[in-house]
XYZ file of C-alpha atoms in Angstrom:
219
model
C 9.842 42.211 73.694
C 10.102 42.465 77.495
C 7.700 43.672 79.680
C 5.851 44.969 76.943
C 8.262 47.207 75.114
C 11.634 46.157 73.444
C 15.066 47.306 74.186
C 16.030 50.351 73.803
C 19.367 51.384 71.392
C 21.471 51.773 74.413
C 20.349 48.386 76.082
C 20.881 46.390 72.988
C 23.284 48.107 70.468
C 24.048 46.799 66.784
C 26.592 44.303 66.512
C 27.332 45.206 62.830
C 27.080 48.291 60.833
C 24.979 47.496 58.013
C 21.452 45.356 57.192
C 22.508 42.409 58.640
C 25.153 40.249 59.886
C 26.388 39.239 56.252
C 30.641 39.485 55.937
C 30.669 40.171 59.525
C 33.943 38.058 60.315
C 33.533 35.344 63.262
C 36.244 37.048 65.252
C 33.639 40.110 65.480
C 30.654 38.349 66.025
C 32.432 36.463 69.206
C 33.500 39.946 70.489
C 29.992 41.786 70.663
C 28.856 41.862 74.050
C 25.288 43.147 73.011
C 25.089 39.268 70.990
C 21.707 37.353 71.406
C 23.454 34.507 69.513
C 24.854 33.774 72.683
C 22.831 32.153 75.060
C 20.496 32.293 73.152
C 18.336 28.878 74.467
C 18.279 30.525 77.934
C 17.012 33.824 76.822
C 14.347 32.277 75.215
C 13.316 29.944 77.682
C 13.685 32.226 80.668
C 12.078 34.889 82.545
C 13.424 38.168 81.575
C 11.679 40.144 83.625
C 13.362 38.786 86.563
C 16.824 39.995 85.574
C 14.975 43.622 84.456
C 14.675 42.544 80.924
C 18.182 44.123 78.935
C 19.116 46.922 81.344
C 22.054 44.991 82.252
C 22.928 47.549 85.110
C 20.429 46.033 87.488
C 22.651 43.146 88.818
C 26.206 41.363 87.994
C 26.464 39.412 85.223
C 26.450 36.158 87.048
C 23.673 36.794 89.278
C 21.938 37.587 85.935
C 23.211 34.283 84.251
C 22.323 32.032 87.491
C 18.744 33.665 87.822
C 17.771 33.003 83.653
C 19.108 29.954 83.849
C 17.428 28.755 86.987
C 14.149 29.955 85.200
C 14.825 28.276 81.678
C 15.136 24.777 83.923
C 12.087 25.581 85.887
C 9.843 26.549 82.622
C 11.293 23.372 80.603
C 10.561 21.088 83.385
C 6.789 22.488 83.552
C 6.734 21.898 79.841
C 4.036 19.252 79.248
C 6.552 17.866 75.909
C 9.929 18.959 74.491
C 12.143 16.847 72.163
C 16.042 17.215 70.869
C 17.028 17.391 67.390
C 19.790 14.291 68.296
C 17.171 11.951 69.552
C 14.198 11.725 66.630
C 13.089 8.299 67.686
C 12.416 9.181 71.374
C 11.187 12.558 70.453
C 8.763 11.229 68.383
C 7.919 8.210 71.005
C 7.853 11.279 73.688
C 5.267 13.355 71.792
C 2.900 10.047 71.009
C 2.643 9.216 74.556
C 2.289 12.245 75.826
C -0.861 13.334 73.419
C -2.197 10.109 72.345
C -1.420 10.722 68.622
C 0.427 8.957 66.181
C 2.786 9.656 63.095
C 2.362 7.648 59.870
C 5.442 7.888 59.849
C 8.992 7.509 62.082
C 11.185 10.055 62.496
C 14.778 11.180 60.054
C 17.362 10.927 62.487
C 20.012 13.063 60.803
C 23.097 13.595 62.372
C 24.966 15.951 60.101
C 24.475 20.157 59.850
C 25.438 22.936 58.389
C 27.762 24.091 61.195
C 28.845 20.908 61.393
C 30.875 21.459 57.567
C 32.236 24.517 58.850
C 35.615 24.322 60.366
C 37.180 25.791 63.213
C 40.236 25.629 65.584
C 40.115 24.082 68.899
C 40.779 27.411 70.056
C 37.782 28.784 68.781
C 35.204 26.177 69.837
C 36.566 26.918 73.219
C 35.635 30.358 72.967
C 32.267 29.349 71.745
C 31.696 27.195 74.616
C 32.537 29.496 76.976
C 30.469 32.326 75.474
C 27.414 29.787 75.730
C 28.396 28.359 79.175
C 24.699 28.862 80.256
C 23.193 27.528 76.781
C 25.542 24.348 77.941
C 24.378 23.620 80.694
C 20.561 24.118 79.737
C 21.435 21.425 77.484
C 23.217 18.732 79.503
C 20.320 19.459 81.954
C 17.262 19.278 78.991
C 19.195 16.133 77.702
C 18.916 14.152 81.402
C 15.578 15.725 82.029
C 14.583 14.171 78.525
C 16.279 10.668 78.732
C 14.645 10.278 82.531
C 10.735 11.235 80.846
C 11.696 8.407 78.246
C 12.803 6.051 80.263
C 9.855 6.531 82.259
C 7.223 6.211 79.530
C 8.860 2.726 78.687
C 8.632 1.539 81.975
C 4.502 2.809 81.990
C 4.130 1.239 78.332
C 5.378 -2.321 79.780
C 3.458 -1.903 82.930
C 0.467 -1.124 80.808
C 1.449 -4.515 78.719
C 1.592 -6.964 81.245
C -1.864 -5.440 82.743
C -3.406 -5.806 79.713
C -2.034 -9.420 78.760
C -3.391 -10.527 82.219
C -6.471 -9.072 81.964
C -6.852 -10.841 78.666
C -5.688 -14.406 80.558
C -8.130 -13.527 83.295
C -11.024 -13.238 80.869
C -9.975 -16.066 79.178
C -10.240 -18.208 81.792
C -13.379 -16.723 82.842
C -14.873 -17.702 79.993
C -13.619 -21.284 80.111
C -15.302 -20.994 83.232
C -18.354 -20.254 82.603
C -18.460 -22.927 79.740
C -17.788 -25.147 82.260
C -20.633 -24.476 84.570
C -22.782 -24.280 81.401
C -21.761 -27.698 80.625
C -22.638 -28.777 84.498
C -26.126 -27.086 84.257
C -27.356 -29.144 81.260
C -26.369 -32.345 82.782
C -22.923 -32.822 80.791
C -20.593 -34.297 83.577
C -18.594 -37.250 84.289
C -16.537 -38.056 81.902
C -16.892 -34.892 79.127
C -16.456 -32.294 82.340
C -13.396 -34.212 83.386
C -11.806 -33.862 79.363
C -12.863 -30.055 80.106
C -11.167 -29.600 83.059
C -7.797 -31.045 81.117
C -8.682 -28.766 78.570
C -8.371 -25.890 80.224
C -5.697 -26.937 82.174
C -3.421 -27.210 79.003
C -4.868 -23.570 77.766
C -3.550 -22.458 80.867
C -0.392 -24.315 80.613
C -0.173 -22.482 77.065
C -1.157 -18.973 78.289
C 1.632 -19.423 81.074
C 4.451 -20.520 78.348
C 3.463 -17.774 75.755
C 3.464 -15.216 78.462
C 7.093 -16.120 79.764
C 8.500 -16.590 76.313
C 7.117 -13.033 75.397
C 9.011 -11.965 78.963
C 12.408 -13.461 78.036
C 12.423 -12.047 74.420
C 11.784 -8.542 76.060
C 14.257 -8.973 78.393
């Protein structure tokens, strides 16, 4: 659907003659201009209606591929979360941060696929990539757009660490504090508020040591 009605027979003929694309030979399904397989990422993610949906007469064919493919970027970058199939583990750290929820458990990264089992001359993946030049370069764009939101989110998450482990220090300390001048305000100084002050000296020593160890083993 496009603009509330969906392309006519002339806009979008069959590529095949029958139900379906069953037995139709990969040489055939390459040569059918009419395809959705191809592109197919951009189509979905773009505008139509700023191209004039599949009357393919109302501009060239590369004005028509730079303006969906400009608007699949713009409406995946406005895209609150998105993930990729080759990166589970960040996907699923991606979609946590982003909506403060949690998966019992991680993520199957699984490398192999169907189409992977299927073989094909170099020849022929060339032809491929080249019929899905836009759907290419959605993805190398998606794929640097995704690694620079991780990489991001990592940098936040340690931020937020290192706030939160001083804050914890800083309350600490407060509270030896205030022990301190509890100590002072019943009359136990001299000698026992001198052993305090050491005391607290040497939990600070501690809290300094932990807190640098815990820095070199994330570096």
């Amino acid at each position: 659907m496009c603009d509330g009605r969906p392309p006519t027979q002339d806009e979008l003929p069959a590529c095949y003659s029958g139900e379906d694309w069953t037995d139709v030979p990969l040489t055939d399904f390459m040569n059918c201009p009419s395809n959705l397989a191809n592109n197919r990422q951009v189509r979905m993610l773009a505008d139509l209606s700023l191209v004039g949906c599949y009357n393919m007469s109302s501009m060239s064919e590369l004005e028509r591929g730079r303006v969906l493919l400009a608007s699949a970027k713009a409406n995946l970058r406005n895209m609150a979360f998105f993930g990729l199939t080759e990166f589970q583990r960040k996907t699923q750290y991606l979609f946590e941060r982003t909506f403060e929820l949690h998966f019992i458990r991680a993520f199957t990264q699984i490398n192999s696929t169907r189409a992977a089992s299927v073989g094909i001359s170099e020849k022929v993946r060339w032809r491929i990539e080249g019929l899905n030049a836009l759907d290419m370069e959605l993805y190398e764009y998606a794929k640097e757009l995704f690694l620079r939101r991780y990489q991001y989110n990592r940098q936040r998450q340690h931020q937020e660490e290192r706030l939160r482990r001083r804050q914890e220090r800083q309350k600490r300390q407060r509270l030896h504090r205030n022990y301190l001048a509890e100590l002072l305000r019943l009359g136990g100084g001299g000698a026992e508020e001198e052993e305090e002050e050491e005391d607290v000296k040497v939990i600070e020593e501690v809290v300094t040591t932990e807190d640098y160890s815990s820095q070199v083993v994330r570096w």
